Coordinates of C-alpha atoms and ligand atoms in Angstrom, one line a residue:
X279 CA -38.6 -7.6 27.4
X280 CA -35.3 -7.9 25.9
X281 CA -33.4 -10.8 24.3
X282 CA -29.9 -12.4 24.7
X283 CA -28.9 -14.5 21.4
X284 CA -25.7 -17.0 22.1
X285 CA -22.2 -15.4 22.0
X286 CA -20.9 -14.7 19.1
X287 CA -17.0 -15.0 18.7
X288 CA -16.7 -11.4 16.9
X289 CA -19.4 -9.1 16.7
X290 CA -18.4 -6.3 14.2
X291 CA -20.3 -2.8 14.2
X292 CA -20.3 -1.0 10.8
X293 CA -20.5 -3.0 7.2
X294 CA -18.4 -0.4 5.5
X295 CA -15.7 -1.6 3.5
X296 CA -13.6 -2.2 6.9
X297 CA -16.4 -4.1 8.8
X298 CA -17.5 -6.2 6.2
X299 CA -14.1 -7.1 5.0
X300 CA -13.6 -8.1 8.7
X301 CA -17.1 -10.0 8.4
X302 CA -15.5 -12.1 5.1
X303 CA -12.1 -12.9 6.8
X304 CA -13.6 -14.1 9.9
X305 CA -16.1 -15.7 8.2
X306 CA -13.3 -17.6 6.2
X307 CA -11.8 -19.4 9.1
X308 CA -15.1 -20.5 10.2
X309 CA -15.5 -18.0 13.2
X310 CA -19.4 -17.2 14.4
X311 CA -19.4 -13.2 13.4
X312 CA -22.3 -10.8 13.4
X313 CA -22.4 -7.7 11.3
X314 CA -24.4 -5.2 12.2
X315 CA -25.2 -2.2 10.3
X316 CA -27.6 0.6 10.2
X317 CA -28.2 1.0 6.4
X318 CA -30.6 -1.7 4.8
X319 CA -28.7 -3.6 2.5
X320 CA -28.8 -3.6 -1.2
X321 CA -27.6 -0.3 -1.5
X322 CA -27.9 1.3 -5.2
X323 CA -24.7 2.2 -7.0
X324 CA -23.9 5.3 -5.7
X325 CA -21.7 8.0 -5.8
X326 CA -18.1 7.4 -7.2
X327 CA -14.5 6.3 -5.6
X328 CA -11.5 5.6 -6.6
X329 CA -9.0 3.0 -5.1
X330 CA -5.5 2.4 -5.6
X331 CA -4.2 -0.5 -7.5
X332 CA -2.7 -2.3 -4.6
X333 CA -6.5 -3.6 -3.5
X334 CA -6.3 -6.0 -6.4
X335 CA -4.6 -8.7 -3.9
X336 CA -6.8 -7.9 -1.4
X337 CA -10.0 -8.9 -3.7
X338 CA -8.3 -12.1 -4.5
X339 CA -7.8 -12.7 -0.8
X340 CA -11.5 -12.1 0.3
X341 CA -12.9 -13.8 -3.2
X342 CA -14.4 -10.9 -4.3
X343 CA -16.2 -10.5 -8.1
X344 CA -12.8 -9.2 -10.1
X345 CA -15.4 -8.5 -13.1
X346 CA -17.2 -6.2 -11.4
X347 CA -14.8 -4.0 -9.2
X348 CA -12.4 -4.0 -11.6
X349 CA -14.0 -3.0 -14.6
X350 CA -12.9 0.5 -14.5
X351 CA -9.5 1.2 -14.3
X352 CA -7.7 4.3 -14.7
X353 CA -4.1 4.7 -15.9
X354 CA -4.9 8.4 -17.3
X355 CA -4.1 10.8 -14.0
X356 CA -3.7 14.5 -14.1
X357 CA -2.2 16.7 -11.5
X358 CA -2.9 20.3 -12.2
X359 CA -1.7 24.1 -10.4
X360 CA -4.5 25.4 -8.4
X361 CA -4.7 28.2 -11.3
X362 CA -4.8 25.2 -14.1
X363 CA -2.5 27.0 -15.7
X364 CA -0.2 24.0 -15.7
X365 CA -0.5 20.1 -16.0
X366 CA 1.8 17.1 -14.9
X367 CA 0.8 13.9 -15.9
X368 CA 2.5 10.9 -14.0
X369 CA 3.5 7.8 -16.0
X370 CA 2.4 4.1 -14.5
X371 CA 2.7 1.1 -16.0
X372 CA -0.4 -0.9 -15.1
X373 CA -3.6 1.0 -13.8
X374 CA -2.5 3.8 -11.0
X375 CA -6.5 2.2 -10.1
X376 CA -10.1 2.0 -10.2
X377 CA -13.1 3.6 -9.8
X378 CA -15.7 2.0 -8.3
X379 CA -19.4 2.7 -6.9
X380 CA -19.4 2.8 -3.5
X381 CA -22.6 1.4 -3.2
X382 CA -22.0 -1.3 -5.3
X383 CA -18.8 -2.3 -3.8
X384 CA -20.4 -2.4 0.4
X385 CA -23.3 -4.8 -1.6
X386 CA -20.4 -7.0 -3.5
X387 CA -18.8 -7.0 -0.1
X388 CA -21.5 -8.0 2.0
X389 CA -22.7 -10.3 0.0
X390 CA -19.5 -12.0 0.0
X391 CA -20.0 -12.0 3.8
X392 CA -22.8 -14.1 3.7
X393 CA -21.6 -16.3 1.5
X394 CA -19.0 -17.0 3.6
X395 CA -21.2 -17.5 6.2
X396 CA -21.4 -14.5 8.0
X397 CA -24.4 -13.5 9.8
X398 CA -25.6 -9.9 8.4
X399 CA -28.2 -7.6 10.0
X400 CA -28.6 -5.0 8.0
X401 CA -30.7 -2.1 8.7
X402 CA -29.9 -2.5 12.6
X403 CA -28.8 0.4 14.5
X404 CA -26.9 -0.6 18.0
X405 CA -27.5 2.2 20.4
X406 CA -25.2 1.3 23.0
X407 CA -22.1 -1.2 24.4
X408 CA -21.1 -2.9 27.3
X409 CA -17.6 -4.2 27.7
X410 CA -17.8 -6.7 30.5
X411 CA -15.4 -9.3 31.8
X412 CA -16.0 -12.3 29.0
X413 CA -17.2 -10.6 26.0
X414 CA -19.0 -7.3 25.1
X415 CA -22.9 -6.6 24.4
X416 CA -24.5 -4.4 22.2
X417 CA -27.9 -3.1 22.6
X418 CA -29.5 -2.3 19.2
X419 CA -32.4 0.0 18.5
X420 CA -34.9 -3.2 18.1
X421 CA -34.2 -3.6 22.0
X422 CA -32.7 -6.6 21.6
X423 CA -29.2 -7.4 23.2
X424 CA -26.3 -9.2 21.1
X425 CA -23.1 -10.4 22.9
X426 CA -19.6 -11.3 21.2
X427 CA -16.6 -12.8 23.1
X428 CA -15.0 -10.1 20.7
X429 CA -15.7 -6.6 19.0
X430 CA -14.5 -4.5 15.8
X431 CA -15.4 -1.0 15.8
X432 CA -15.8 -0.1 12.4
X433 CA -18.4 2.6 12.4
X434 CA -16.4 5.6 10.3
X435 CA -15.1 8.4 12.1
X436 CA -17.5 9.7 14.4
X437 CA -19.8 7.6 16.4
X438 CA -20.0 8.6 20.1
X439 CA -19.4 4.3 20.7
X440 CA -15.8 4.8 20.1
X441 CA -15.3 7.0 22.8
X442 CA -18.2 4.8 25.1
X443 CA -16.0 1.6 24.3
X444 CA -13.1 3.5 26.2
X445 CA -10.8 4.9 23.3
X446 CA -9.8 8.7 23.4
X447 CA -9.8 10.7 20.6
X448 CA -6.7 12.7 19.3
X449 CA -7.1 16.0 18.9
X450 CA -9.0 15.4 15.8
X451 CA -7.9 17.0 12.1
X452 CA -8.2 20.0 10.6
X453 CA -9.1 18.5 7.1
X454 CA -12.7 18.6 5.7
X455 CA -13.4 16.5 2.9
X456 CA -16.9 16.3 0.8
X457 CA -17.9 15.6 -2.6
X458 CA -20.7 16.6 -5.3
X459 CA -21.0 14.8 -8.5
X460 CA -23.6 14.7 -11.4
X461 CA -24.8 13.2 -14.6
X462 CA -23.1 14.2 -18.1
X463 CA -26.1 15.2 -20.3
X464 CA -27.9 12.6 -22.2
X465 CA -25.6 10.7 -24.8
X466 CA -22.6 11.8 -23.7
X467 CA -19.8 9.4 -22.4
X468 CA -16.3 9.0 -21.1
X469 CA -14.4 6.5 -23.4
X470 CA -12.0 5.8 -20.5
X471 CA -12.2 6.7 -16.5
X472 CA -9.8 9.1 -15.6
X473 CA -9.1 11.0 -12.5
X474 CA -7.3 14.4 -12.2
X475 CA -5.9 16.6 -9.1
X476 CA -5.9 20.5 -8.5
X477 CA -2.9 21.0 -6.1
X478 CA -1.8 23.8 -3.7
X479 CA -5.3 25.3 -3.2
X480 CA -4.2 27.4 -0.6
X481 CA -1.1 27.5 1.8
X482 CA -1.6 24.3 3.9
X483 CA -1.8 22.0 1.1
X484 CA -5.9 21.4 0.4
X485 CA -6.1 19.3 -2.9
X486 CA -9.1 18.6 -5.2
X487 CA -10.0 15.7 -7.3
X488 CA -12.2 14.6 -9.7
X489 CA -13.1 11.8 -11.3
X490 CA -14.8 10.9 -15.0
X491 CA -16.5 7.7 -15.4
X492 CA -19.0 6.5 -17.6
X493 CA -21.6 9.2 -17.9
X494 CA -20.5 10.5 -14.5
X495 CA -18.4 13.1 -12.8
X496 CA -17.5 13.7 -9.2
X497 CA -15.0 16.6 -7.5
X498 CA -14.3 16.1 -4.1
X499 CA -12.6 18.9 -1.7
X500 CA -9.6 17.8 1.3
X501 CA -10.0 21.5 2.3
X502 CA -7.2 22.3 5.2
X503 CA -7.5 25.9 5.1
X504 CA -9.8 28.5 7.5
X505 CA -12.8 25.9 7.8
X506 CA -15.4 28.8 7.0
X507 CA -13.9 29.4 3.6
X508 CA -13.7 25.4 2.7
X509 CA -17.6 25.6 0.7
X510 CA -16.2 28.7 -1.1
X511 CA -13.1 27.4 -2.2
X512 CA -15.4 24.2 -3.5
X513 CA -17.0 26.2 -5.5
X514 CA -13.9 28.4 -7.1
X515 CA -12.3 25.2 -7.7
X516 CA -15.3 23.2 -9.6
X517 CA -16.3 26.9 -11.6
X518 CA -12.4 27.1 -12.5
X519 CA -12.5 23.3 -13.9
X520 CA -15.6 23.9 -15.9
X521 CA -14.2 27.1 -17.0
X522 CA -10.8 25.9 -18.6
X523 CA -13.3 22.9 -20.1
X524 CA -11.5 20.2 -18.0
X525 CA -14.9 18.9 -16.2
X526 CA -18.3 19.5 -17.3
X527 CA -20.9 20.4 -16.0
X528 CA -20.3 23.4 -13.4
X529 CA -21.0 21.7 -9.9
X530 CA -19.9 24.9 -8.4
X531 CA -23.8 25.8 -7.3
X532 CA -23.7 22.3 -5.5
X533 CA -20.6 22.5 -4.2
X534 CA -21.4 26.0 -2.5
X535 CA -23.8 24.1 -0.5
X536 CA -22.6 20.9 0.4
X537 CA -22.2 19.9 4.3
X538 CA -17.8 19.4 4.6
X539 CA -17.2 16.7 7.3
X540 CA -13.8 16.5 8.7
X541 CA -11.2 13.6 7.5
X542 CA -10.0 11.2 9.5
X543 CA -7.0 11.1 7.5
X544 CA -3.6 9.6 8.8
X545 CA -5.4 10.2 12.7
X546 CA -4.4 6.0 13.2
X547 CA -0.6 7.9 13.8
X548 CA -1.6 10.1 16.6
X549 CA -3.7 7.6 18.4
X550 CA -2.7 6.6 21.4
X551 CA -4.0 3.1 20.9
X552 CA -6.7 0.9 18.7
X553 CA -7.0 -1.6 21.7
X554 CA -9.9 -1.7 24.1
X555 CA -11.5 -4.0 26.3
X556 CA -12.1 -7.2 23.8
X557 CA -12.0 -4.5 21.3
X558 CA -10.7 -3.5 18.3
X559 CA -10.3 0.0 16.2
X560 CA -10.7 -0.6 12.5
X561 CA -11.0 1.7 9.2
X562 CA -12.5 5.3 9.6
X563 CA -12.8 4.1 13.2
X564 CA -9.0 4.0 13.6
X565 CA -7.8 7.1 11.4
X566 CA -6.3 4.5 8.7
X567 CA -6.6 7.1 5.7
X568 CA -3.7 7.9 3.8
X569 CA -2.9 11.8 5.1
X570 CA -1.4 12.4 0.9
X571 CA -4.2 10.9 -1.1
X572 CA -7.0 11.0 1.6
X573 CA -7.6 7.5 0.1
X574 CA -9.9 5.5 2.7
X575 CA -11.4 2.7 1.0
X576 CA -8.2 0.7 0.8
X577 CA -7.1 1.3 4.5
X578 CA -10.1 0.8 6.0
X579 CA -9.8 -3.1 4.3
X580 CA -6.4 -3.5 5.3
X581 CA -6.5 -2.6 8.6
X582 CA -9.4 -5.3 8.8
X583 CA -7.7 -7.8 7.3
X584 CA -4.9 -7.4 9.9
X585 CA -7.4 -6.4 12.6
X586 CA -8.7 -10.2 11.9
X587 CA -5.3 -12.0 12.1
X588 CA -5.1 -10.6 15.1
X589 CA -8.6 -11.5 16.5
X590 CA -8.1 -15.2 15.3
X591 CA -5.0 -15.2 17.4
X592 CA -6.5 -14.1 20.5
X593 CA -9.9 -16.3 20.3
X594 CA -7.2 -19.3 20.2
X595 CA -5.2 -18.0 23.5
X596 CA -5.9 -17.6 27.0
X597 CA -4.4 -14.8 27.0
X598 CA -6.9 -12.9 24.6
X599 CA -6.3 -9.2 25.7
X600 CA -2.8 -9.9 25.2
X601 CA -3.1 -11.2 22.1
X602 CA -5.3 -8.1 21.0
X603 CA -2.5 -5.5 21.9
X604 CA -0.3 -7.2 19.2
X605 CA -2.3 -5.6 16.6
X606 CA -0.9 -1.8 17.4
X607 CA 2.7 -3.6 16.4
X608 CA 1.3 -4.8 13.4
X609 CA -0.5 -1.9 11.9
X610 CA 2.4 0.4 12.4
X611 CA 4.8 -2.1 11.2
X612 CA 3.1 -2.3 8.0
X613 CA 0.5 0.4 7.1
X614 CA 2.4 3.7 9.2
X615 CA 4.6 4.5 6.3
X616 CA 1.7 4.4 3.9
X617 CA -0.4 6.4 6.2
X618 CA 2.0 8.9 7.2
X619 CA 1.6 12.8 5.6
X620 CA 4.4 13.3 2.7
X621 CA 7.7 13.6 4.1
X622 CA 8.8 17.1 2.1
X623 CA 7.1 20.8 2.2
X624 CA 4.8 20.3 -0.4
X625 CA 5.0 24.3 -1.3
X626 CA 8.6 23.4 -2.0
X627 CA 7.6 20.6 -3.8
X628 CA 4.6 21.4 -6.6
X629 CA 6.6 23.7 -8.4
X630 CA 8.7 20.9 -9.4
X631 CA 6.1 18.4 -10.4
X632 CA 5.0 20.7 -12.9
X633 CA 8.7 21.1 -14.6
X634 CA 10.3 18.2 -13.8
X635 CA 8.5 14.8 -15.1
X636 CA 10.3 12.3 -12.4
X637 CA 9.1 14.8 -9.8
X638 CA 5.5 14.0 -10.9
X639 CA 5.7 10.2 -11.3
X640 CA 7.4 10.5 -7.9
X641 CA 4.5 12.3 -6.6
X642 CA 2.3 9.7 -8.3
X643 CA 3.9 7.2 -7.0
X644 CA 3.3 8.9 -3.4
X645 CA -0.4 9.5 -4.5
X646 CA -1.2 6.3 -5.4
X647 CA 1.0 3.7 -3.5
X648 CA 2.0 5.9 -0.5
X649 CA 5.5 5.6 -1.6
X650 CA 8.0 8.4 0.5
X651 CA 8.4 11.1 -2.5
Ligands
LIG245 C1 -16.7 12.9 0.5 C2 -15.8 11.7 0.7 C3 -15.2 11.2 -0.5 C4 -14.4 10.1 -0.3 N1 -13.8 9.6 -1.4 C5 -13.0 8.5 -1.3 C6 -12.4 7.9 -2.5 O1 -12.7 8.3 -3.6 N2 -11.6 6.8 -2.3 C7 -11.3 6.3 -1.1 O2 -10.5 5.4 -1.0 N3 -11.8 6.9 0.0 C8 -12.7 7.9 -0.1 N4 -13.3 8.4 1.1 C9 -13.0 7.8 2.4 C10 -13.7 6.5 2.5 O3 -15.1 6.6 2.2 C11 -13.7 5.9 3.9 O4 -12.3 6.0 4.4 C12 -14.2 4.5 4.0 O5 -15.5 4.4 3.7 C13 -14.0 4.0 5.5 O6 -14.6 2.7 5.6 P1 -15.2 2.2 7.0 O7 -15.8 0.9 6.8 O8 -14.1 2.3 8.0 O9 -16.2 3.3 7.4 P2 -17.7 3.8 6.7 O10 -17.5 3.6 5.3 O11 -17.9 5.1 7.3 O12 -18.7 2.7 7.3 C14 -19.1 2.7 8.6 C15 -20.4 2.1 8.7 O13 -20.8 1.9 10.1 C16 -22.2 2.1 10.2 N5 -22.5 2.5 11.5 C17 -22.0 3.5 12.2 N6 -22.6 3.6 13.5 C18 -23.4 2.6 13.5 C19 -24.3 2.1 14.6 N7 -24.4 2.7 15.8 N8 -25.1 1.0 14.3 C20 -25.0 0.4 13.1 N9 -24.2 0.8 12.1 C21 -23.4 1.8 12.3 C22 -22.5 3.2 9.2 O14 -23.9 3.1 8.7 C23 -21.5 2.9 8.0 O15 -22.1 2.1 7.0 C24 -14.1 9.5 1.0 C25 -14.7 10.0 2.1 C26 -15.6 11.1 2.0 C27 -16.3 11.7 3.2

């Protein structure tokens, strides 16, 4: 027999860093809200990110533990030719950002949500949705049935819900992304985090970058060449770094291997909308990823913070679907330009970051801020 709890006001699907920033805003102004995601919760540390500097007033914002997340910043950035024959290396003033744990941050975040009074179900897998006239239900895999007057869709990129809640996907991008990372051999440390990036891999642009931290280092491949040959390239391009001693150890064995998935990056632009029955599009979800950087982690938080406003706005009208539409408005009128690919031919372009030094801050600027080079 199934189960109908009360109605939530928001019931958010996915506790990535979009859904459970959504959770901790929502949360905050005292709205019921329901997170529900499939992966049990602590998570351990896991593998490596980085995000750009501007989170910092975001954290404030959602009260999150400064000490923790921001205990690694980076100010050292590399951009290197595809040959690593030459370097560029863009000045900033404070940290261009951090690197963080992914697994630690979705635990620091969820926690928050609870603490803010959020109700988390972790380890809960919802199978299917309804959108009817007054609210939306989910059926989750314990066949049990939860209903929300309100929805955020926040489950990454590719879950067959987003097109089941009505939303058609663009034609989809032709960027793979995937990363392989490993522990530096026993003793050995960074003294400071650092994070370089091999441009102009091949014609259309496909960039790799790596980051050092601690006793770790990751490489991660945005491959937008011939898909076939995106594992290969992985693999040139991690061999090439341990060769000319930049990153040690050789992940190229890994990186041959590993499963590329395709990007959602800067997709939010070609959407025709993020607006649904008593639904919303949020992070991965929506294609908020920055196309220059491929940065996610950011995005996906900012589009839930605004996704939020939004959401508090309509649960105070009568006119709620109305309300919801205002949200397309608001993303574009803030995040667009920041999502948006670079506005120059980058073949044009790399030769002069590598002989001109405004030309790479100006690309770092772009990198890191989404700033029009
Ligand atoms: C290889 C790789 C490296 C990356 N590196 C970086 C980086 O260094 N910096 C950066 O900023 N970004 C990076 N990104 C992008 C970043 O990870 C994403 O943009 C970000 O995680 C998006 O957050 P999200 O909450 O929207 O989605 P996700 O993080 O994908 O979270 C979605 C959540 O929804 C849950 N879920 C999905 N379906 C269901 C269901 N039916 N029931 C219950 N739960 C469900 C999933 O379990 C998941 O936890 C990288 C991405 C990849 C693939």
């Amino acid at each position: 027999m199934t189960k109908t709890d009360p109605t939530y006001d928001v019931l958010v699907l996915g506790g990535g860093p979009s859904g459970a920033t959504a959770a901790i805003c929502l949360a905050q102004a005292e709205r019921s809200v329901l997170l529900l995601e499939a992966a049990p919760d602590p998570l351990p540390a896991g593998a490596l990110a980085w995000v750009s500097a501007q989170w910092v007033d975001l954290l404030e914002t959602l009260k999150l533990p400064r000490e923790e997340l921001l205990a690694r910043p980076f100010q050292q950035v590399r951009f290197h030719t595809a040959m690593l024959d030459k370097e560029a290396t863009p000045a900033f003033m404070e940290p261009a950002g951090y690197i963080v744990q992914r697994g630690t941050l979705r635990n620091a975040l969820i926690a928050q949500a609870r603490a803010c009074g959020a109700e988390v179900r972790s380890g809960t897998v919802v199978q299917d949705l309804a959108q009817a006239e007054g609210h939306v239900e989910l059926a989750l895999s314990d066949e049990q049935k939860v209903r929300g007057k309100l929805l955020l869709l926040a489950t990454g990129h590719q879950s067959p819900l987003i097109p089941r809640a009505g939303f058609a996907r663009p034609g989809g991008t032709a960027i793979l992304t995937g990363q392989v990372e490993a522990a530096l051999p026993e003793g050995k440390i960074f003294d400071e985090p650092s994070l370089g990036v091999v441009l102009g891999l091949e014609r259309e642009g496909s960039f790799a970058t790596y980051l050092r931290c601690g006793n770790r280092v990751a490489i991660s491949l945005n491959w937008l060449g011939d898909p076939a040959a995106g594992p290969r390239a992985f693999a040139k391009v991690c061999k090439d770094l341990a060769s000319a001693d930049i990153l040690q150890p050789d992940l190229a064995g890994t990186a041959a291997s590993v499963r590329l998935a395709p990007s959602p990056a800067s997709l939010a632009l070609d959407m025709d909308t993020h607006v649904g029955k008593h639904t919303l599009l949020i992070g991965d979800a929506g294609g908020f990823v920055a196309a220059i950087s491929n940065e996610g982690v950011y995005p996906a938080m900012w589009s839930a913070q605004l996704a939020t406003e939004v959401v508090l706005a309509a649960l105070n009208s009568n006119q709620s679907q109305d309300e919801l539409m205002s949200f397309e408005q608001q993303w574009r009128m803030t995040m667009a330009e920041y999502l948006r690919p670079p506005n120059t031919d980058m073949q044009f372009l790399l030769p002069l970051v590598f002989s001109n030094q405004p030309m790479a801050d100006r690309l770092g600027a772009a990198f890191f801020t989404g700033e029009t080079i």
